[in-house]
mmCIF file of C-alpha atoms and ligand atoms in Angstrom:
data_model
loop_
_atom_site.group_PDB
_atom_site.id
_atom_site.type_symbol
_atom_site.label_atom_id
_atom_site.label_comp_id
_atom_site.label_asym_id
_atom_site.label_seq_id
_atom_site.Cartn_x
_atom_site.Cartn_y
_atom_site.Cartn_z
ATOM 1 C CA MET A 1 158.411 32.814 1.834
ATOM 2 C CA GLN A 2 160.792 33.223 4.761
ATOM 3 C CA LYS A 3 159.919 32.138 8.321
ATOM 4 C CA ASP A 4 158.791 35.593 9.519
ATOM 5 C CA LEU A 5 157.244 38.781 8.209
ATOM 6 C CA LEU A 6 159.128 41.561 9.964
ATOM 7 C CA THR A 7 159.515 43.967 7.037
ATOM 8 C CA ILE A 8 158.587 43.876 3.368
ATOM 9 C CA GLU A 9 162.281 43.508 2.600
ATOM 10 C CA GLU A 10 161.943 39.764 3.346
ATOM 11 C CA LEU A 11 159.464 39.260 0.494
ATOM 12 C CA ASN A 12 160.206 38.666 -3.167
ATOM 13 C CA GLY A 13 158.017 39.356 -6.189
ATOM 14 C CA ALA A 14 156.554 35.839 -6.171
ATOM 15 C CA ASP A 15 155.546 36.203 -2.493
ATOM 16 C CA LEU A 16 153.781 39.475 -3.262
ATOM 17 C CA GLU A 17 151.909 37.965 -6.218
ATOM 18 C CA LYS A 18 150.837 35.024 -4.072
ATOM 19 C CA ILE A 19 149.680 37.291 -1.214
ATOM 20 C CA ILE A 20 147.616 39.372 -3.636
ATOM 21 C CA SER A 21 146.026 36.419 -5.416
ATOM 22 C CA MET A 22 145.291 34.556 -2.182
ATOM 23 C CA ALA A 23 143.864 37.687 -0.499
ATOM 24 C CA SER A 24 141.642 38.240 -3.514
ATOM 25 C CA GLU A 25 140.386 34.646 -3.367
ATOM 26 C CA MET A 26 139.804 34.931 0.393
ATOM 27 C CA LYS A 27 137.896 38.165 -0.077
ATOM 28 C CA LYS A 28 135.603 36.545 -2.674
ATOM 29 C CA LYS A 29 135.059 33.461 -0.539
ATOM 30 C CA ARG A 30 135.077 35.128 2.869
ATOM 31 C CA PHE A 31 132.292 32.998 4.260
ATOM 32 C CA ASP A 32 133.403 29.702 2.767
ATOM 33 C CA LEU A 33 134.643 28.364 6.064
ATOM 34 C CA SER A 34 135.310 24.873 4.712
ATOM 35 C CA ARG A 35 138.999 25.619 4.251
ATOM 36 C CA ARG A 36 140.560 25.815 7.672
ATOM 37 C CA PRO A 37 144.344 25.921 7.337
ATOM 38 C CA LEU A 38 144.711 26.988 10.995
ATOM 39 C CA GLU A 39 142.572 24.129 12.364
ATOM 40 C CA GLY A 40 143.928 23.072 15.749
ATOM 41 C CA LYS A 41 146.467 25.927 15.774
ATOM 42 C CA SER A 42 146.877 28.812 18.189
ATOM 43 C CA VAL A 43 148.264 32.223 17.298
ATOM 44 C CA GLY A 44 149.535 34.564 20.024
ATOM 45 C CA MET A 45 148.964 38.303 19.708
ATOM 46 C CA ILE A 46 151.358 40.341 21.870
ATOM 47 C CA PHE A 47 150.547 44.064 21.861
ATOM 48 C CA SER A 48 152.129 46.897 23.826
ATOM 49 C CA LYS A 49 150.383 49.664 21.842
ATOM 50 C CA SER A 50 146.745 50.501 21.094
ATOM 51 C CA SER A 51 145.029 48.963 18.084
ATOM 52 C CA THR A 52 141.591 48.724 16.528
ATOM 53 C CA ARG A 53 142.086 47.410 12.975
ATOM 54 C CA THR A 54 145.127 45.197 13.458
ATOM 55 C CA ARG A 55 143.906 43.440 16.573
ATOM 56 C CA VAL A 56 140.368 42.827 15.372
ATOM 57 C CA SER A 57 141.264 41.879 11.788
ATOM 58 C CA PHE A 58 143.879 39.385 12.996
ATOM 59 C CA GLU A 59 141.567 37.862 15.607
ATOM 60 C CA VAL A 60 138.678 37.552 13.142
ATOM 61 C CA GLY A 61 141.020 36.271 10.417
ATOM 62 C CA ILE A 62 142.507 33.588 12.688
ATOM 63 C CA HIS A 63 138.981 32.485 13.651
ATOM 64 C CA GLU A 64 137.879 32.343 10.000
ATOM 65 C CA LEU A 65 140.900 30.176 9.168
ATOM 66 C CA GLY A 66 139.877 27.700 11.882
ATOM 67 C CA GLY A 67 142.474 28.751 14.466
ATOM 68 C CA ASN A 68 142.449 30.115 17.974
ATOM 69 C CA SER A 69 143.886 33.528 18.901
ATOM 70 C CA ILE A 70 145.275 34.460 22.295
ATOM 71 C CA PHE A 71 145.557 38.187 22.951
ATOM 72 C CA MET A 72 148.269 39.268 25.370
ATOM 73 C CA ASP A 73 148.749 42.811 26.597
ATOM 74 C CA MET A 74 152.524 42.987 26.819
ATOM 75 C CA SER A 75 152.417 44.810 30.148
ATOM 76 C CA ASN A 76 150.735 41.750 31.688
ATOM 77 C CA LEU A 77 153.383 39.332 30.442
ATOM 78 C CA GLN A 78 156.548 38.719 32.432
ATOM 79 C CA ILE A 79 158.323 40.859 29.777
ATOM 80 C CA GLY A 80 156.841 43.773 31.718
ATOM 81 C CA ARG A 81 158.804 42.531 34.770
ATOM 82 C CA GLY A 82 162.061 42.014 32.946
ATOM 83 C CA GLU A 83 161.880 38.571 31.264
ATOM 84 C CA SER A 84 163.801 38.799 28.014
ATOM 85 C CA PHE A 85 162.209 38.758 24.566
ATOM 86 C CA ALA A 86 164.464 35.799 23.747
ATOM 87 C CA ASP A 87 163.234 33.637 26.641
ATOM 88 C CA THR A 88 159.621 34.642 26.022
ATOM 89 C CA ALA A 89 160.025 33.587 22.383
ATOM 90 C CA ARG A 90 161.563 30.243 23.364
ATOM 91 C CA VAL A 91 158.712 29.504 25.780
ATOM 92 C CA LEU A 92 155.847 30.652 23.551
ATOM 93 C CA SER A 93 157.257 28.597 20.654
ATOM 94 C CA ARG A 94 156.471 25.495 22.760
ATOM 95 C CA TYR A 95 152.752 26.399 22.903
ATOM 96 C CA LEU A 96 151.860 28.475 19.859
ATOM 97 C CA HIS A 97 152.025 28.065 16.074
ATOM 98 C CA ALA A 98 152.673 31.746 15.246
ATOM 99 C CA VAL A 99 153.006 35.088 16.998
ATOM 100 C CA VAL A 100 151.795 38.537 15.940
ATOM 101 C CA ILE A 101 153.589 41.377 17.747
ATOM 102 C CA ARG A 102 152.976 45.127 18.019
ATOM 103 C CA THR A 103 155.516 47.095 20.018
ATOM 104 C CA SER A 104 157.785 50.145 19.858
ATOM 105 C CA LYS A 105 161.327 48.975 19.169
ATOM 106 C CA HIS A 106 161.761 47.090 15.919
ATOM 107 C CA ASP A 107 164.860 45.382 17.330
ATOM 108 C CA ASP A 108 162.725 43.741 20.038
ATOM 109 C CA VAL A 109 160.655 42.047 17.341
ATOM 110 C CA VAL A 110 163.816 41.007 15.488
ATOM 111 C CA GLU A 111 165.164 39.538 18.736
ATOM 112 C CA PHE A 112 161.893 37.729 19.425
ATOM 113 C CA ALA A 113 161.834 36.251 15.899
ATOM 114 C CA LYS A 114 165.455 35.135 16.194
ATOM 115 C CA PHE A 115 164.666 32.975 19.219
ATOM 116 C CA ALA A 116 161.193 31.808 18.126
ATOM 117 C CA ASN A 117 160.997 28.706 15.988
ATOM 118 C CA ILE A 118 157.495 29.637 14.846
ATOM 119 C CA PRO A 119 156.538 32.395 12.354
ATOM 120 C CA VAL A 120 156.541 35.926 13.778
ATOM 121 C CA ILE A 121 154.514 38.719 12.170
ATOM 122 C CA ASN A 122 155.273 42.372 12.821
ATOM 123 C CA ALA A 123 151.949 44.085 13.560
ATOM 124 C CA LEU A 124 153.633 47.532 13.803
ATOM 125 C CA THR A 125 156.783 48.896 15.338
ATOM 126 C CA ASP A 126 158.033 52.481 15.424
ATOM 127 C CA SER A 127 159.898 51.655 12.211
ATOM 128 C CA PHE A 128 157.688 49.396 10.076
ATOM 129 C CA HIS A 129 154.109 48.240 9.490
ATOM 130 C CA PRO A 130 154.365 45.573 6.766
ATOM 131 C CA CYS A 131 150.805 44.191 7.103
ATOM 132 C CA GLN A 132 149.444 47.672 6.438
ATOM 133 C CA ALA A 133 151.622 48.229 3.371
ATOM 134 C CA LEU A 134 150.688 44.827 1.934
ATOM 135 C CA ALA A 135 146.990 45.634 2.385
ATOM 136 C CA ASP A 136 147.664 48.984 0.690
ATOM 137 C CA LEU A 137 149.322 47.277 -2.285
ATOM 138 C CA PHE A 138 146.406 44.851 -2.534
ATOM 139 C CA THR A 139 143.945 47.771 -2.442
ATOM 140 C CA ILE A 140 145.793 49.646 -5.202
ATOM 141 C CA TYR A 141 145.910 46.450 -7.250
ATOM 142 C CA GLU A 142 142.137 46.028 -6.899
ATOM 143 C CA TYR A 143 141.514 49.521 -8.299
ATOM 144 C CA SER A 144 144.293 49.783 -10.895
ATOM 145 C CA GLU A 145 144.614 46.085 -11.825
ATOM 146 C CA GLN A 146 148.356 46.526 -11.689
ATOM 147 C CA LEU A 147 151.041 47.941 -9.405
ATOM 148 C CA LYS A 148 153.990 48.574 -11.679
ATOM 149 C CA GLY A 149 154.172 52.220 -12.733
ATOM 150 C CA VAL A 150 151.144 53.349 -10.660
ATOM 151 C CA ASN A 151 151.694 56.890 -9.301
ATOM 152 C CA VAL A 152 151.272 57.277 -5.545
ATOM 153 C CA ALA A 153 151.919 60.422 -3.489
ATOM 154 C CA TYR A 154 152.353 60.214 0.284
ATOM 155 C CA LEU A 155 152.123 63.479 2.251
ATOM 156 C CA GLY A 156 152.984 64.095 5.908
ATOM 157 C CA ASP A 157 155.468 62.388 8.207
ATOM 158 C CA CYS A 158 157.729 60.648 5.681
ATOM 159 C CA SER A 159 159.965 59.176 8.375
ATOM 160 C CA ASN A 160 157.373 57.055 10.189
ATOM 161 C CA ASN A 161 156.517 53.345 10.095
ATOM 162 C CA ILE A 162 153.886 53.761 7.355
ATOM 163 C CA ALA A 163 156.171 55.766 5.056
ATOM 164 C CA ASN A 164 159.038 53.307 5.621
ATOM 165 C CA SER A 165 156.865 50.324 4.747
ATOM 166 C CA LEU A 166 155.382 52.081 1.726
ATOM 167 C CA ILE A 167 158.907 52.764 0.459
ATOM 168 C CA LEU A 168 159.785 49.074 0.759
ATOM 169 C CA GLY A 169 156.434 48.110 -0.773
ATOM 170 C CA ALA A 170 156.919 50.502 -3.694
ATOM 171 C CA LYS A 171 160.362 49.037 -4.384
ATOM 172 C CA LEU A 172 158.965 45.512 -4.362
ATOM 173 C CA ALA A 173 155.906 46.306 -6.481
ATOM 174 C CA GLY A 174 157.398 48.918 -8.829
ATOM 175 C CA LEU A 175 155.120 51.793 -7.755
ATOM 176 C CA ASN A 176 156.207 55.344 -8.522
ATOM 177 C CA LEU A 177 156.123 56.843 -5.039
ATOM 178 C CA THR A 178 156.570 60.547 -4.312
ATOM 179 C CA LEU A 179 156.918 61.412 -0.630
ATOM 180 C CA SER A 180 156.321 64.967 0.504
ATOM 181 C CA SER A 181 157.254 66.574 3.823
ATOM 182 C CA PRO A 182 159.426 69.305 5.292
ATOM 183 C CA GLN A 183 163.128 68.496 5.742
ATOM 184 C CA LYS A 184 162.580 67.525 9.397
ATOM 185 C CA PHE A 185 160.302 64.650 8.382
ATOM 186 C CA ALA A 186 162.112 63.622 5.205
ATOM 187 C CA PRO A 187 162.178 59.943 4.221
ATOM 188 C CA ASN A 188 165.055 57.651 5.108
ATOM 189 C CA GLU A 189 167.414 57.862 2.120
ATOM 190 C CA ASP A 190 169.054 54.519 2.924
ATOM 191 C CA LEU A 191 165.728 52.761 2.802
ATOM 192 C CA ILE A 192 165.047 54.310 -0.602
ATOM 193 C CA ARG A 193 168.454 53.388 -2.040
ATOM 194 C CA ASN A 194 169.408 50.044 -0.454
ATOM 195 C CA PRO A 195 168.839 47.532 -1.734
ATOM 196 C CA ASP A 196 167.955 48.834 -5.184
ATOM 197 C CA ARG A 197 165.377 46.384 -6.506
ATOM 198 C CA GLY A 198 165.539 48.094 -9.903
ATOM 199 C CA ARG A 199 161.806 48.804 -9.926
ATOM 200 C CA GLY A 200 159.659 51.864 -9.255
ATOM 201 C CA LYS A 201 160.783 55.452 -8.874
ATOM 202 C CA ILE A 202 160.879 56.821 -5.370
ATOM 203 C CA ARG A 203 161.498 60.498 -4.772
ATOM 204 C CA TRP A 204 161.061 63.174 -2.155
ATOM 205 C CA GLU A 205 159.472 66.524 -3.047
ATOM 206 C CA GLN A 206 159.019 69.271 -0.464
ATOM 207 C CA ASP A 207 156.232 71.069 -2.351
ATOM 208 C CA PRO A 208 152.994 69.101 -1.701
ATOM 209 C CA PHE A 209 151.284 70.503 -4.809
ATOM 210 C CA LYS A 210 154.161 69.374 -7.028
ATOM 211 C CA ALA A 211 154.242 66.027 -5.234
ATOM 212 C CA VAL A 212 150.643 65.151 -6.117
ATOM 213 C CA ARG A 213 150.934 66.107 -9.792
ATOM 214 C CA ASN A 214 149.842 62.993 -11.782
ATOM 215 C CA ALA A 215 149.152 61.089 -8.555
ATOM 216 C CA GLU A 216 146.500 58.401 -8.953
ATOM 217 C CA TYR A 217 146.526 57.770 -5.212
ATOM 218 C CA ILE A 218 147.132 60.284 -2.409
ATOM 219 C CA TYR A 219 148.045 58.701 0.924
ATOM 220 C CA THR A 220 148.498 60.169 4.374
ATOM 221 C CA ASP A 221 148.877 59.070 7.990
ATOM 222 C CA VAL A 222 148.619 60.793 11.373
ATOM 223 C CA TRP A 223 151.222 63.451 12.034
ATOM 224 C CA VAL A 224 151.812 62.170 15.579
ATOM 225 C CA SER A 225 152.462 58.443 15.668
ATOM 226 C CA MET A 226 152.013 56.399 18.843
ATOM 227 C CA GLY A 227 154.915 57.093 21.190
ATOM 228 C CA PHE A 228 155.679 60.541 19.717
ATOM 229 C CA GLU A 229 152.991 62.489 21.605
ATOM 230 C CA ASN A 230 155.556 64.796 23.255
ATOM 231 C CA GLU A 231 156.382 66.211 19.793
ATOM 232 C CA ALA A 232 152.724 66.925 18.927
ATOM 233 C CA LYS A 233 152.876 70.746 18.928
ATOM 234 C CA LYS A 234 156.021 70.918 16.834
ATOM 235 C CA ARG A 235 154.662 68.383 14.350
ATOM 236 C CA MET A 236 151.326 70.240 13.912
ATOM 237 C CA ARG A 237 153.207 73.431 13.101
ATOM 238 C CA SER A 238 155.641 71.983 10.610
ATOM 239 C CA LEU A 239 153.273 69.617 8.793
ATOM 240 C CA LYS A 240 150.317 72.035 8.354
ATOM 241 C CA LYS A 241 151.044 72.608 4.692
ATOM 242 C CA TYR A 242 150.894 68.852 3.979
ATOM 243 C CA ARG A 243 147.224 68.429 4.992
ATOM 244 C CA ILE A 244 145.143 66.627 2.337
ATOM 245 C CA THR A 245 142.593 69.239 1.335
ATOM 246 C CA SER A 246 140.298 69.563 -1.711
ATOM 247 C CA GLU A 247 142.895 71.919 -3.227
ATOM 248 C CA ILE A 248 145.593 69.248 -2.945
ATOM 249 C CA VAL A 249 143.254 66.626 -4.440
ATOM 250 C CA GLY A 250 142.430 69.071 -7.267
ATOM 251 C CA ALA A 251 146.131 69.204 -8.195
ATOM 252 C CA ALA A 252 146.351 65.396 -8.613
ATOM 253 C CA ALA A 253 145.281 63.197 -11.533
ATOM 254 C CA PRO A 254 141.522 63.375 -12.205
ATOM 255 C CA GLY A 255 139.704 60.750 -10.116
ATOM 256 C CA ALA A 256 142.644 60.303 -7.735
ATOM 257 C CA LYS A 257 141.843 57.950 -4.864
ATOM 258 C CA ILE A 258 142.438 58.915 -1.239
ATOM 259 C CA MET A 259 144.165 56.507 1.132
ATOM 260 C CA HIS A 260 144.811 56.570 4.884
ATOM 261 C CA CYS A 261 145.924 53.656 7.071
ATOM 262 C CA LEU A 262 143.657 54.993 9.874
ATOM 263 C CA PRO A 263 143.078 56.006 12.596
ATOM 264 C CA ALA A 264 142.571 59.484 11.057
ATOM 265 C CA HIS A 265 142.856 62.714 12.958
ATOM 266 C CA ARG A 266 140.251 64.551 10.950
ATOM 267 C CA GLY A 267 141.073 68.231 10.483
ATOM 268 C CA GLU A 268 144.789 67.592 11.017
ATOM 269 C CA GLU A 269 146.380 65.516 8.246
ATOM 270 C CA ILE A 270 143.138 65.270 6.230
ATOM 271 C CA THR A 271 139.906 67.266 6.014
ATOM 272 C CA ASP A 272 136.455 65.731 6.591
ATOM 273 C CA GLU A 273 135.511 66.744 3.081
ATOM 274 C CA VAL A 274 138.340 64.690 1.545
ATOM 275 C CA ILE A 275 138.130 61.598 3.758
ATOM 276 C CA ASP A 276 134.353 61.451 3.236
ATOM 277 C CA SER A 277 134.589 62.138 -0.519
ATOM 278 C CA HIS A 278 133.655 59.779 -3.328
ATOM 279 C CA GLY A 279 137.329 59.146 -4.091
ATOM 280 C CA SER A 280 138.157 58.021 -0.563
ATOM 281 C CA ILE A 281 138.940 54.292 -0.298
ATOM 282 C CA VAL A 282 140.076 54.312 3.320
ATOM 283 C CA PHE A 283 137.475 51.847 4.580
ATOM 284 C CA GLU A 284 138.119 49.425 1.724
ATOM 285 C CA GLN A 285 141.789 49.680 2.695
ATOM 286 C CA ALA A 286 140.873 48.877 6.322
ATOM 287 C CA GLU A 287 138.765 45.878 5.270
ATOM 288 C CA ASN A 288 141.605 44.564 3.147
ATOM 289 C CA ARG A 289 143.776 44.171 6.231
ATOM 290 C CA LEU A 290 141.641 41.127 7.064
ATOM 291 C CA HIS A 291 141.987 39.407 3.692
ATOM 292 C CA VAL A 292 145.704 40.123 3.328
ATOM 293 C CA GLN A 293 146.544 38.960 6.853
ATOM 294 C CA LYS A 294 144.597 35.733 6.304
ATOM 295 C CA ALA A 295 146.759 35.161 3.225
ATOM 296 C CA ILE A 296 149.959 35.973 5.153
ATOM 297 C CA LEU A 297 149.063 33.610 8.017
ATOM 298 C CA THR A 298 148.186 30.803 5.613
ATOM 299 C CA MET A 299 151.418 31.220 3.677
ATOM 300 C CA LEU A 300 153.673 31.474 6.738
ATOM 301 C CA LEU A 301 152.146 28.403 8.379
ATOM 302 C CA ASP A 302 152.366 26.474 5.119
ATOM 303 C CA THR A 303 156.003 27.440 4.768
ATOM 304 C CA GLN A 304 156.657 26.205 8.277
ATOM 305 C CA LYS A 305 154.814 22.952 7.733
ATOM 306 C CA ASN A 306 156.277 22.038 4.376
ATOM 307 C CA GLY A 307 159.556 23.852 4.345
ATOM 308 C CA GLU A 308 158.204 25.541 1.239
ATOM 309 C CA PHE A 309 154.980 27.228 0.199
ATOM 310 C CA GLU A 310 152.102 24.941 -0.635
ATOM 311 C CA SER A 311 148.453 25.818 -0.212
ATOM 312 C CA GLU A 312 145.035 24.706 -1.266
ATOM 313 C CA TYR A 313 144.261 28.315 -2.289
HETATM 314 N N1 CP B 1 146.084 50.920 10.640
HETATM 315 C C1 CP B 1 146.238 50.274 11.819
HETATM 316 O O1 CP B 1 147.184 49.519 12.028
HETATM 317 O O2 CP B 1 145.255 50.544 12.704
HETATM 318 P P1 CP B 1 145.243 50.113 14.249
HETATM 319 O O3 CP B 1 146.300 50.932 14.946
HETATM 320 O O4 CP B 1 143.848 50.457 14.709
HETATM 321 O O5 CP B 1 145.529 48.662 14.348
HETATM 322 N N1 NVA B 2 152.049 55.923 12.148
HETATM 323 C C1 NVA B 2 150.927 55.489 12.960
HETATM 324 C C2 NVA B 2 150.266 54.324 12.320
HETATM 325 C C3 NVA B 2 149.054 53.808 13.058
HETATM 326 C C4 NVA B 2 148.452 52.615 12.397
HETATM 327 C C5 NVA B 2 151.406 55.145 14.348
HETATM 328 O O1 NVA B 2 152.454 54.492 14.490
HETATM 329 O O2 NVA B 2 150.759 55.541 15.323
#
């Protein structure tokens, strides 16, 4: 595994397999607190955007691994008064053993990681949310017992951080991913094409009913991501037809599972009836953030310690 987790692009197939098997082990043995790979270590959490799942699952995960987490609201750091990301990274590397960052500009996280000599984990930027996509892959694996060739449809804003990370995740895992949106919110073609990992089929289909045909999983996210609130009205109008309703679910494969990274805006991108249905696995997905992030932290800190991956799990 490389030093940081900034996007899924940095992972190879072996990393993904290891994350999935370790997360599965950690889920089974959640309360076996005898293994404490983060004993004596401190992990900084720098956030400039709201969070429920990511913040709490990281803090609980760090505690369960024997470590200490330090939450920092970015506006209270000197970054808010003009200190550079590079200098902040240099300083925090002298105290901490890893940093988890959530902010707007992806390039700020790249800059931070460049000057940090400790692992840096992207906890969401406007462009990517790798921890979410890895938890999603783990969740699909739990239900389907495989990833390669599994049919997933994603409806809604196909140009946001969740769609981008799902595209990279699908390429790594070999999922067949169909993204559906109007032209204005079409997926990033470059991300789909380059690099071609030779696995999985990724396509864009404007008709949501056609997009979900044969889908074993239907995934959506909010139509208005954090930082895009000024576009809310326009987005509601153009994405209306991509709402996950019972009719959409009825056009998918029988027994299709419903996924959402959460938070959900019920009645906008998904109806109550669908998110509360038997096929909805959104809360399992949310729980899996914890197990997957514990695996990621363990692997990144092991990589740093040994120069290569080695773990007792
Ligand atoms: N899915 C997710 O990242 O949720 P939070 O914004 O609550 O962390
Ligand atoms: N696309 C959403 C994801 C939230 C977890 C956002 O960026 O707000």
